Backbone as numpy.savetxt, mean C-alpha at the origin, in Angstrom:
# Nx Ny Nz CAx CAy CAz Cx Cy Cz
18.16 -16.89 39.94 18.24 -17.82 38.42 17.24 -17.77 37.39
15.81 -17.67 38.18 14.62 -17.69 37.36 14.55 -16.69 36.61
14.83 -15.54 36.64 15.02 -14.73 36.42 16.28 -14.04 35.42
17.34 -14.49 35.61 18.25 -14.49 34.58 17.84 -15.45 33.54
17.01 -16.78 33.28 16.81 -17.47 32.26 15.47 -16.42 31.53
14.09 -15.61 32.28 13.72 -15.09 31.75 14.25 -14.01 30.96
15.32 -13.35 31.42 16.14 -11.84 30.53 16.67 -13.28 29.20
17.36 -14.09 29.35 17.80 -14.62 28.09 17.15 -15.00 27.14
15.82 -15.76 27.57 14.79 -15.69 26.54 13.99 -14.48 26.00
13.90 -13.44 26.72 13.26 -12.16 25.88 14.42 -11.75 25.10
15.59 -11.60 25.43 16.53 -11.11 24.88 16.42 -12.07 23.43
16.49 -13.37 23.28 16.95 -13.78 21.94 15.43 -13.93 21.18
14.17 -13.83 22.08 12.90 -13.58 21.55 13.03 -12.09 20.59
13.70 -11.27 21.10 13.67 -10.08 20.23 14.60 -9.81 19.25
15.83 -10.58 19.37 16.78 -10.72 18.45 16.50 -11.29 17.50
15.51 -12.55 17.69 14.71 -13.57 16.52 13.95 -12.46 15.82
13.23 -11.83 16.44 12.14 -10.86 15.71 12.63 -10.07 14.87
13.94 -9.47 15.50 14.56 -8.34 14.52 14.69 -8.91 13.28
15.47 -10.33 13.18 16.07 -10.94 12.08 15.25 -11.42 11.12
13.51 -11.44 11.75 12.63 -11.74 10.85 11.78 -10.46 10.10
11.96 -9.40 11.02 11.07 -8.16 10.23 11.67 -7.84 8.97
10.64 -7.39 8.18 11.32 -7.30 6.72 11.72 -8.12 6.21
11.21 -9.74 6.19 11.56 -10.76 5.39 10.13 -10.88 5.20
10.55 -11.61 3.65 9.27 -12.24 3.09 9.19 -13.85 3.59
7.87 -14.09 4.29 7.76 -15.30 4.99 7.28 -16.85 4.31
6.36 -15.94 3.09 6.22 -16.92 2.48 5.17 -16.33 0.97
5.53 -17.54 0.18 4.91 -16.56 -1.31 4.38 -18.29 -1.78
3.32 -17.98 -2.36 2.78 -19.27 -2.45 1.40 -18.90 -3.92
2.08 -19.55 -5.29 1.46 -19.36 -6.42 0.00 -19.33 -6.31
-0.57 -18.44 -7.13 -2.29 -18.97 -7.32 -2.23 -19.58 -8.98
-3.27 -20.14 -8.58 -4.06 -20.85 -9.99 -5.29 -19.71 -10.24
-5.36 -19.11 -11.04 -6.61 -18.20 -10.92 -7.81 -18.78 -11.51
-8.03 -19.80 -12.03 -8.70 -20.87 -12.37 -9.52 -21.32 -11.43
-8.89 -21.30 -10.30 -9.80 -21.72 -9.22 -10.14 -21.04 -7.78
-10.18 -19.39 -8.78 -10.83 -18.25 -7.66 -11.69 -17.81 -8.02
-12.66 -17.19 -7.48 -13.86 -16.89 -7.70 -13.53 -15.77 -8.57
-13.07 -15.09 -9.17 -12.89 -14.09 -10.07 -12.80 -14.71 -11.80
-12.44 -16.00 -11.70 -12.35 -16.96 -12.78 -13.84 -16.58 -13.59
-14.87 -17.16 -12.96 -15.97 -16.80 -13.68 -16.23 -15.65 -14.14
-15.75 -14.54 -13.97 -16.16 -13.31 -14.72 -15.08 -12.76 -15.76
-13.82 -13.55 -15.64 -12.82 -13.26 -16.31 -13.03 -14.32 -17.47
-13.51 -15.18 -17.62 -13.36 -16.71 -18.42 -14.59 -16.55 -19.05
-14.92 -17.07 -20.41 -15.55 -17.92 -20.95 -15.71 -19.36 -20.95
-16.27 -20.06 -21.28 -15.78 -21.58 -21.41 -14.79 -22.20 -21.22
-14.14 -21.85 -20.07 -13.16 -21.93 -19.17 -11.78 -21.58 -20.08
-11.98 -20.60 -20.67 -10.99 -19.96 -21.48 -10.88 -18.22 -20.96
-9.66 -18.00 -21.08 -9.79 -16.43 -20.78 -10.28 -15.29 -21.39
-11.22 -14.31 -21.54 -11.80 -13.46 -22.16 -10.76 -12.84 -22.91
-10.95 -12.08 -24.24 -10.39 -11.63 -24.96 -9.43 -10.00 -24.21
-9.78 -9.25 -23.01 -9.44 -8.33 -22.31 -8.69 -8.93 -21.18
-8.68 -10.13 -21.29 -7.70 -10.65 -19.87 -6.73 -11.45 -20.41
-6.52 -11.91 -21.90 -5.50 -12.80 -22.05 -4.28 -12.66 -21.92
-3.91 -11.27 -21.55 -2.71 -10.82 -20.48 -2.15 -11.86 -19.84
-3.49 -12.15 -18.90 -3.27 -12.89 -17.80 -2.37 -14.26 -17.90
-2.14 -14.30 -19.13 -1.40 -15.99 -19.34 0.23 -15.43 -19.17
0.48 -14.37 -19.31 1.80 -13.92 -19.04 2.14 -13.41 -17.56
1.26 -13.98 -16.94 1.54 -13.30 -15.36 1.46 -14.17 -14.23
1.95 -14.35 -13.54 2.22 -15.29 -11.97 1.61 -14.58 -10.84
0.60 -14.98 -10.14 -0.20 -14.14 -9.38 0.46 -15.33 -7.74
0.71 -14.24 -6.93 0.85 -15.04 -5.31 0.60 -14.67 -4.08
0.12 -15.21 -3.55 -0.49 -14.74 -1.83 0.89 -14.89 -1.55
1.14 -13.83 -0.58 2.60 -13.69 0.44 2.44 -13.07 2.00
2.87 -13.46 2.42 3.25 -12.99 4.11 4.30 -12.66 4.28
4.39 -11.36 5.09 5.86 -11.03 5.17 5.60 -10.44 6.80
6.90 -10.02 7.22 7.17 -9.29 8.60 7.22 -8.11 8.76
6.29 -7.70 9.34 6.50 -6.00 9.17 6.37 -5.68 10.93
7.46 -5.05 11.66 7.18 -5.09 13.24 7.12 -6.03 13.62
6.35 -5.77 14.40 5.40 -7.54 15.25 4.44 -8.25 14.16
4.10 -7.56 13.31 2.89 -8.33 12.95 3.33 -9.03 11.44
2.36 -10.10 11.34 2.74 -11.02 9.84 1.61 -10.52 9.11
2.17 -9.79 7.76 1.02 -9.19 7.26 0.88 -9.88 5.98
-0.56 -9.85 5.33 -0.77 -10.32 3.94 -0.80 -9.64 2.73
-0.43 -9.87 1.73 -0.40 -9.29 0.75 -0.31 -10.03 -0.64
-0.42 -9.25 -1.62 -0.64 -9.91 -3.38 0.64 -9.65 -4.09
1.29 -10.81 -4.86 2.50 -10.34 -5.94 2.05 -10.58 -6.82
2.57 -9.86 -8.17 2.26 -10.10 -9.12 3.96 -10.25 -10.06
4.10 -11.62 -11.14 5.64 -10.92 -11.64 5.17 -11.68 -13.42
5.89 -11.01 -14.03 6.31 -11.57 -15.45 6.76 -13.09 -15.24
5.85 -14.02 -16.12 6.42 -15.29 -16.29 7.58 -15.32 -16.69
7.98 -14.59 -17.68 9.39 -14.30 -18.69 10.52 -14.14 -17.64
11.83 -14.75 -17.65 12.75 -14.72 -16.53 13.39 -13.00 -17.13
13.98 -12.47 -15.97 14.62 -11.06 -15.77 14.45 -10.70 -14.67
14.82 -9.07 -14.60 14.63 -8.36 -13.32 13.96 -7.51 -13.73
12.85 -6.92 -13.13 11.84 -6.16 -13.32 11.59 -4.76 -12.21
11.38 -3.20 -12.91 11.03 -2.76 -11.71 10.13 -3.04 -11.59
9.61 -2.16 -9.97 8.80 -2.75 -8.70 7.48 -1.57 -8.91
6.54 -1.63 -8.93 5.57 -0.70 -8.35 4.99 -1.02 -7.02
5.01 -0.89 -6.26 3.41 -0.86 -5.20 2.68 -0.49 -5.02
1.19 -1.04 -4.98 0.57 -0.77 -4.88 -0.41 -0.42 -3.74
-0.62 0.61 -3.10 -1.36 0.88 -2.14 -3.13 0.88 -2.28
-3.73 0.15 -1.71 -5.16 -0.19 -1.32 -5.63 0.98 -1.01
-6.96 1.50 -1.34 -7.93 2.08 -0.31 -8.37 1.51 0.66
-9.63 2.08 1.10 -10.54 2.16 1.83 -10.10 1.78 3.44
-10.53 0.93 4.61 -10.06 0.87 5.50 -10.53 -0.48 6.19
-9.72 -0.73 7.23 -10.08 -2.33 7.50 -10.34 -3.08 6.67
-11.47 -4.20 6.65 -12.02 -4.93 5.62 -12.15 -4.19 4.47
-13.05 -3.12 4.34 -13.64 -2.38 3.14 -12.51 -1.42 2.45
-12.60 -2.45 1.25 -11.44 -2.27 0.47 -10.12 -2.81 0.45
-10.88 -3.96 0.81 -9.34 -4.82 1.21 -8.88 -5.41 -0.01
-7.63 -5.60 -0.30 -6.75 -6.23 -1.29 -7.03 -7.67 -1.79
-7.47 -7.89 -3.04 -7.77 -9.10 -3.00 -7.62 -9.06 -4.65
-7.44 -10.68 -5.29 -7.11 -10.88 -6.08 -7.80 -10.12 -7.64
-8.48 -10.32 -6.77 -9.73 -9.03 -8.16 -9.04 -7.91 -8.45
-8.72 -7.32 -7.24 -8.47 -6.02 -6.80 -6.89 -5.81 -7.76
-6.22 -7.05 -8.12 -4.92 -6.97 -8.36 -4.84 -7.01 -9.84
-6.07 -7.74 -10.03 -6.44 -8.18 -12.03 -6.70 -6.98 -12.15
-7.75 -6.24 -12.03 -8.63 -5.28 -12.80 -7.36 -4.28 -12.84
-6.79 -3.41 -11.31 -6.18 -2.72 -11.55 -4.90 -2.33 -12.28
-3.85 -3.83 -11.63 -2.39 -3.40 -11.65 -2.45 -4.60 -13.02
-3.23 -5.52 -13.52 -2.32 -6.66 -14.55 -1.79 -6.18 -15.48
-2.43 -5.01 -16.23 -2.14 -4.56 -17.17 -0.85 -3.83 -17.29
-0.36 -3.53 -16.42 0.96 -2.65 -16.29 1.79 -3.69 -15.80
1.33 -4.92 -15.20 2.42 -5.65 -14.84 2.91 -6.55 -16.23
1.87 -6.56 -16.57 2.19 -7.32 -18.53 3.29 -6.51 -19.20
3.45 -5.16 -19.01 4.03 -4.19 -19.66 5.92 -4.60 -19.19
6.00 -5.24 -18.02 6.97 -5.47 -17.66 7.32 -4.86 -16.17
6.50 -5.14 -15.31 6.97 -4.83 -13.97 5.89 -5.92 -13.08
6.96 -5.90 -11.71 6.57 -6.64 -10.84 5.71 -5.77 -9.60
4.37 -6.24 -9.55 3.57 -5.41 -8.63 3.33 -6.00 -7.19
3.38 -5.46 -6.31 3.33 -6.04 -4.79 2.39 -4.90 -4.32
1.15 -5.49 -3.25 0.60 -4.86 -2.22 0.26 -5.45 -1.11
-0.01 -4.40 -0.38 -0.35 -5.06 1.30 -1.55 -4.65 1.62
-2.02 -5.93 2.48 -3.51 -5.68 2.62 -3.08 -4.97 4.57
-1.82 -4.58 4.97 -1.96 -3.50 6.39 -2.43 -4.41 7.11
-1.72 -4.12 8.14 -1.64 -4.85 9.79 -3.56 -5.08 10.04
-3.32 -5.99 11.26 -5.25 -5.80 11.52 -5.55 -4.81 11.93
-4.67 -4.24 12.74 -5.03 -2.93 13.48 -4.83 -1.60 12.68
-5.60 -1.35 11.90 -5.65 -0.22 10.76 -6.01 0.73 11.55
-5.02 1.90 11.78 -4.72 2.84 12.43 -4.99 4.25 11.09
-5.69 3.69 9.76 -5.78 4.93 9.10 -4.46 6.03 8.66
-3.75 5.38 8.34 -2.14 6.07 7.91 -1.32 6.45 9.11
-1.99 4.99 10.37 -0.67 5.14 11.57 0.41 4.23 11.34
0.72 3.63 12.50 1.60 2.42 12.52 1.97 1.82 11.59
0.99 1.59 10.62 0.69 0.72 9.05 1.36 1.20 8.47
1.78 2.42 8.27 2.68 2.73 6.93 4.18 2.06 7.50
3.93 1.55 8.25 5.70 0.33 7.98 5.14 -0.59 7.18
4.16 -1.41 6.85 3.64 -2.03 6.02 4.49 -2.12 4.80
3.92 -0.59 4.38 4.34 0.07 3.13 5.81 -0.17 3.21
6.14 0.77 3.96 7.86 1.03 3.91 8.69 -0.47 4.31
8.32 -1.30 4.75 8.76 -2.46 4.78 8.84 -3.19 3.38
7.87 -3.13 2.64 7.89 -3.62 1.29 9.03 -3.08 0.08
9.64 -2.27 0.56 10.79 -1.54 -0.45 11.78 -2.52 0.01
12.09 -3.67 1.12 12.95 -3.85 1.80 12.58 -5.09 1.40
11.56 -6.30 1.77 11.36 -7.33 1.17 11.58 -7.71 -0.24
10.96 -6.42 -0.95 11.42 -7.07 -2.33 12.79 -8.00 -2.44
13.69 -7.67 -1.97 14.69 -7.91 -2.24 14.73 -9.41 -2.18
14.07 -9.98 -1.50 13.79 -11.38 -1.56 13.31 -12.21 -2.59
12.81 -10.98 -3.23 11.92 -11.21 -4.76 13.38 -11.36 -6.14
13.34 -12.58 -6.65 14.64 -12.64 -7.55 14.33 -11.57 -8.51
12.81 -11.46 -9.16 12.50 -10.55 -10.32 12.48 -9.15 -9.95
12.34 -9.00 -8.72 12.70 -7.32 -8.20 13.64 -6.70 -8.56
13.36 -5.78 -9.36 14.57 -4.72 -8.99 14.64 -3.45 -7.96
14.88 -4.05 -6.87 14.92 -3.46 -5.62 15.68 -1.68 -5.63
16.23 -1.75 -6.90 16.96 -0.14 -7.30 15.61 0.70 -7.93
14.88 0.36 -8.46 13.71 0.70 -9.00 12.61 0.39 -9.22
11.85 1.59 -7.97 10.82 1.44 -7.35 9.67 2.22 -7.65
8.93 2.48 -7.97 7.85 3.11 -8.14 6.32 2.95 -7.05
5.43 4.15 -7.13 4.19 3.75 -6.28 2.97 4.28 -6.63
1.87 3.56 -6.62 0.96 3.73 -6.89 -0.79 3.61 -5.67
-1.16 4.66 -5.60 -2.38 4.72 -4.74 -3.60 5.39 -4.86
-4.26 5.02 -4.53 -5.93 5.56 -4.64 -6.45 5.75 -3.67
-7.09 7.11 -3.18 -7.97 7.03 -1.87 -7.32 7.17 -0.87
-7.68 6.40 0.11 -6.92 5.88 1.21 -5.06 5.75 0.86
-5.53 5.02 -0.50 -3.94 4.56 -0.66 -2.84 5.78 -1.10
-3.72 6.75 -1.76 -2.90 7.94 -1.82 -2.33 8.34 -0.34
-3.04 8.45 0.74 -2.91 9.03 2.08 -1.04 8.23 2.38
-1.77 6.75 2.72 -0.10 5.88 2.61 0.80 6.40 1.67
0.75 6.48 0.30 1.75 7.21 -0.46 2.50 8.39 -0.24
1.33 9.25 0.03 2.17 10.61 0.52 3.33 10.52 1.84
2.69 9.33 2.86 3.64 9.39 4.04 4.70 8.25 3.44
4.60 7.65 2.83 5.84 6.82 1.82 7.07 7.82 1.50
6.52 9.03 0.65 7.19 10.07 0.27 7.69 10.62 1.28
7.03 10.71 2.33 7.48 11.56 3.58 8.72 10.89 4.39
8.43 9.78 4.29 9.52 8.63 5.12 10.39 8.04 4.72
10.42 7.92 3.51 11.37 6.80 2.80 11.86 7.82 1.63
13.41 7.53 0.72 13.52 8.04 -0.10 14.07 7.02 -0.83
13.62 5.76 -0.70 13.46 4.74 -2.07 12.36 4.64 -3.25
11.23 5.50 -3.18 10.71 5.73 -3.95 10.93 6.62 -5.50
11.25 6.34 -6.82 11.62 6.78 -7.95 10.65 7.70 -8.22
9.48 7.14 -8.32 8.02 8.17 -8.73 6.85 7.72 -8.19
5.65 8.61 -7.79 4.57 7.65 -7.43 3.60 8.52 -8.01
2.13 7.89 -8.16 1.22 8.26 -8.78 0.09 8.36 -7.50
-0.93 9.32 -7.30 -1.53 9.34 -6.73 -3.10 9.27 -7.13
-3.97 8.89 -7.21 -5.25 9.10 -7.61 -5.95 9.51 -6.38
-6.63 11.14 -6.39 -7.60 11.57 -5.34 -7.39 10.88 -4.45
-6.18 10.98 -3.19 -5.96 10.87 -1.89 -6.13 12.14 -1.64
-7.22 11.66 0.06 -7.11 13.18 0.68 -6.11 13.56 0.90
-5.76 15.16 0.92 -4.44 15.73 1.51 -4.97 16.61 2.71
-6.11 16.59 2.99 -6.28 17.50 4.18 -7.81 17.14 5.05
-7.41 16.32 6.19 -8.44 15.13 6.77 -9.48 16.34 7.45
-8.93 17.63 7.96 -10.11 18.31 8.59 -11.19 18.78 7.33
-10.57 19.00 5.79 -11.61 19.19 4.77 -12.12 18.19 4.69
-11.67 16.92 4.80 -12.24 15.55 4.42 -13.92 15.35 5.25
-13.45 15.54 6.53 -14.77 15.31 7.91 -15.19 16.48 7.38
-15.01 17.31 7.12 -16.34 18.81 6.96 -17.21 18.48 5.77
-16.28 17.54 5.14 -17.53 17.11 3.33 -17.93 16.05 3.83
-17.31 15.38 4.76 -18.14 13.90 4.89 -18.16 13.65 6.63
-19.13 14.25 7.17 -18.85 14.27 8.79 -18.80 12.69 9.18
-18.93 11.49 8.53 -19.69 10.40 8.73 -18.39 9.89 8.82
-17.31 10.11 7.68 -15.56 9.81 7.86 -14.98 9.98 9.28
-15.46 10.74 10.03 -14.33 11.05 11.05 -15.38 9.99 12.01
-16.76 10.06 12.84 -17.26 9.17 13.43 -17.01 7.61 12.98
-17.14 7.40 11.54 -17.31 5.99 11.32 -16.01 5.41 11.31
-15.17 5.70 10.92 -13.81 5.72 10.82 -12.46 6.56 11.49
-12.20 7.33 11.28 -11.04 8.07 11.49 -10.95 7.97 13.09
-12.24 8.28 13.76 -12.69 7.90 15.33 -12.13 6.57 15.99
-12.76 6.05 14.85 -12.44 4.32 15.24 -11.28 3.51 15.08
-10.50 4.11 14.17 -8.94 3.79 13.76 -8.08 4.35 14.67
-8.25 5.57 14.77 -7.40 6.67 15.35 -6.70 6.33 16.33
-5.60 5.68 17.31 -5.52 5.72 18.65 -5.49 6.92 19.42
-6.31 7.14 20.77 -6.50 8.10 21.16 -6.56 9.34 20.20
-7.90 9.31 19.78 -8.25 10.44 18.47 -8.79 11.92 19.51
-9.51 11.32 20.38 -10.47 12.49 20.79 -9.70 13.22 21.51
-8.36 12.45 22.30 -7.38 13.60 23.13 -6.31 14.11 22.06
-6.27 13.59 20.99 -5.22 14.40 20.31 -5.63 14.51 18.32
-6.81 14.67 18.26 -7.33 15.23 17.33 -6.89 15.97 16.18
-6.26 17.33 16.79 -5.53 18.21 15.77 -4.30 17.49 15.25
-3.46 17.23 15.95 -1.85 16.76 16.01 -2.58 15.13 14.85
-3.00 14.29 15.29 -3.24 12.91 14.19 -3.95 13.81 13.18
-5.01 14.22 12.74 -5.10 14.76 11.45 -4.08 15.33 10.65
-3.38 16.19 11.42 -2.34 16.65 10.58 -1.27 15.85 9.95
-0.89 14.74 11.49 0.16 13.72 10.49 -0.48 13.05 9.30
-1.82 12.82 8.96 -1.98 12.26 7.86 -2.69 12.86 6.78
-2.19 14.60 6.78 -2.61 15.36 6.30 -1.63 15.77 5.17
-1.34 15.69 3.97 0.11 16.19 3.45 0.03 18.08 2.98
-1.31 18.09 3.47 -1.17 19.73 2.74 -0.34 20.50 4.15
0.14 19.87 4.94 0.67 20.33 6.53 2.54 19.96 5.98
2.86 19.10 5.57 4.08 18.93 5.42 4.23 18.58 4.05
3.97 19.25 2.84 4.26 18.97 1.70 5.48 19.32 1.27
6.30 19.94 2.18 8.32 20.43 1.87 8.73 19.16 2.58
8.46 17.86 3.01 8.89 17.15 3.72 9.16 15.74 2.33
8.09 16.16 1.61 8.30 14.77 0.48 9.57 14.85 -0.12
9.69 13.45 -0.07 11.21 13.23 -1.24 11.20 14.12 -2.43
11.95 15.20 -2.38 12.42 15.77 -3.26 12.92 15.30 -4.57
13.55 14.05 -4.59 14.27 13.51 -5.77 13.26 12.73 -6.58
12.17 12.22 -6.07 11.01 11.62 -6.76 10.28 12.49 -7.50
9.66 11.77 -8.46 8.56 12.46 -9.25 7.06 12.36 -8.39
6.20 13.06 -8.86 4.86 12.83 -8.03 3.90 13.16 -9.13
2.84 12.10 -10.03 1.74 12.48 -10.37 0.43 12.60 -9.52
-0.42 13.47 -9.90 -1.52 13.73 -9.02 -2.73 13.41 -9.59
-3.63 12.67 -9.91 -4.82 12.37 -10.57 -6.10 12.74 -9.75
-7.21 13.41 -10.32 -8.59 13.41 -9.54 -9.40 13.09 -10.72
-10.89 13.13 -9.97 -11.82 12.95 -10.96 -12.78 14.65 -10.47
-13.24 15.07 -11.49 -14.24 16.32 -10.69 -15.73 15.76 -10.07
-16.22 14.38 -10.72 -17.45 14.04 -9.84 -17.02 13.09 -8.91
-15.79 12.89 -8.07 -15.16 12.47 -6.96 -16.23 12.45 -5.63
-17.23 11.35 -5.27 -18.03 12.17 -4.24 -17.36 11.34 -3.20
-16.40 10.88 -2.67 -15.76 10.49 -1.66 -14.51 11.64 -1.30
-14.08 12.06 -2.31 -13.01 12.99 -1.90 -12.94 14.31 -2.96
-13.20 15.51 -2.12 -13.49 16.55 -2.96 -12.28 17.24 -3.62
-12.44 17.30 -5.05 -11.08 17.13 -6.33 -10.61 18.40 -5.73
-11.10 19.62 -4.68 -10.24 20.20 -4.59 -8.81 20.31 -4.19
-9.07 19.08 -3.00 -8.09 18.70 -2.31 -6.39 18.10 -3.40
-6.97 17.88 -4.61 -5.73 17.65 -5.34 -5.24 18.60 -6.09
-6.24 20.16 -5.98 -5.59 21.38 -6.40 -4.59 21.95 -5.77
-4.93 21.46 -4.48 -4.21 22.31 -3.61 -2.99 22.11 -3.37
-2.71 20.17 -3.23 -1.50 19.96 -2.73 -0.97 19.80 -4.18
-1.22 20.13 -5.33 -0.49 20.26 -6.61 0.04 21.57 -6.84
-0.77 22.58 -6.04 -0.33 23.77 -6.53 0.97 24.19 -5.08
0.76 23.86 -3.81 1.72 23.36 -3.17 3.01 22.35 -3.56
2.86 21.59 -3.97 4.11 20.83 -4.29 4.58 21.90 -5.43
4.03 22.44 -6.26 4.56 23.09 -7.53 5.55 24.31 -6.88
5.37 24.86 -5.74 6.21 25.99 -4.98 7.12 25.49 -4.20
7.23 24.29 -3.63 8.43 23.57 -3.50 9.28 22.76 -4.42
């Protein structure tokens, strides 16, 4: 009898988990005047000229279910009523470095939001695999936006810089929901990246990627679009940006993937 009860409990627990997956769990409006960035974007308790556009926007902290994780993120919506195209913003960095914050969203995405876009971004799950299982946290955003009234779930774009570029390439490999994407100097070949910056292997990749030492070649290839460029969604447009003075990612990586995608 006890065994039967345990099985029934597990069945309902798993079923409940599946029903909650890809769901927006909370959406909390943020008063930006009560956040740390306010002192930088205001003067005499009024928004500075360069930030007046923020008056047209609402900012939210969100939590959503992705697989078995509750993932936190941020959302920007125009205050005016309507249905707006969506841009998924993929943060860079790893673990706590480069964490998505209200300041990040204001500086990098708020002027785009003002033009009539819903912007949403994820901080990824706690166990960062640097392009591993947490790609689902990005892909699931394409589903939870259906819970956002102002978001047009049939019109989704994506933007990622640096490590966020890796996430964007992976999303284009695994999803056909992204109409257009912009990548800002995202690594395209992790073998080249660790050759240029050995500390990226020892201090980031080896610490984040599960069983890295045993599966180094296959795990690096999984995260290197140069090896599977032909698998990117061919119905999605892609803009690749890079800076010649970027010290984190060799700009030649952008040149190589641009050449390869043009052939495809």
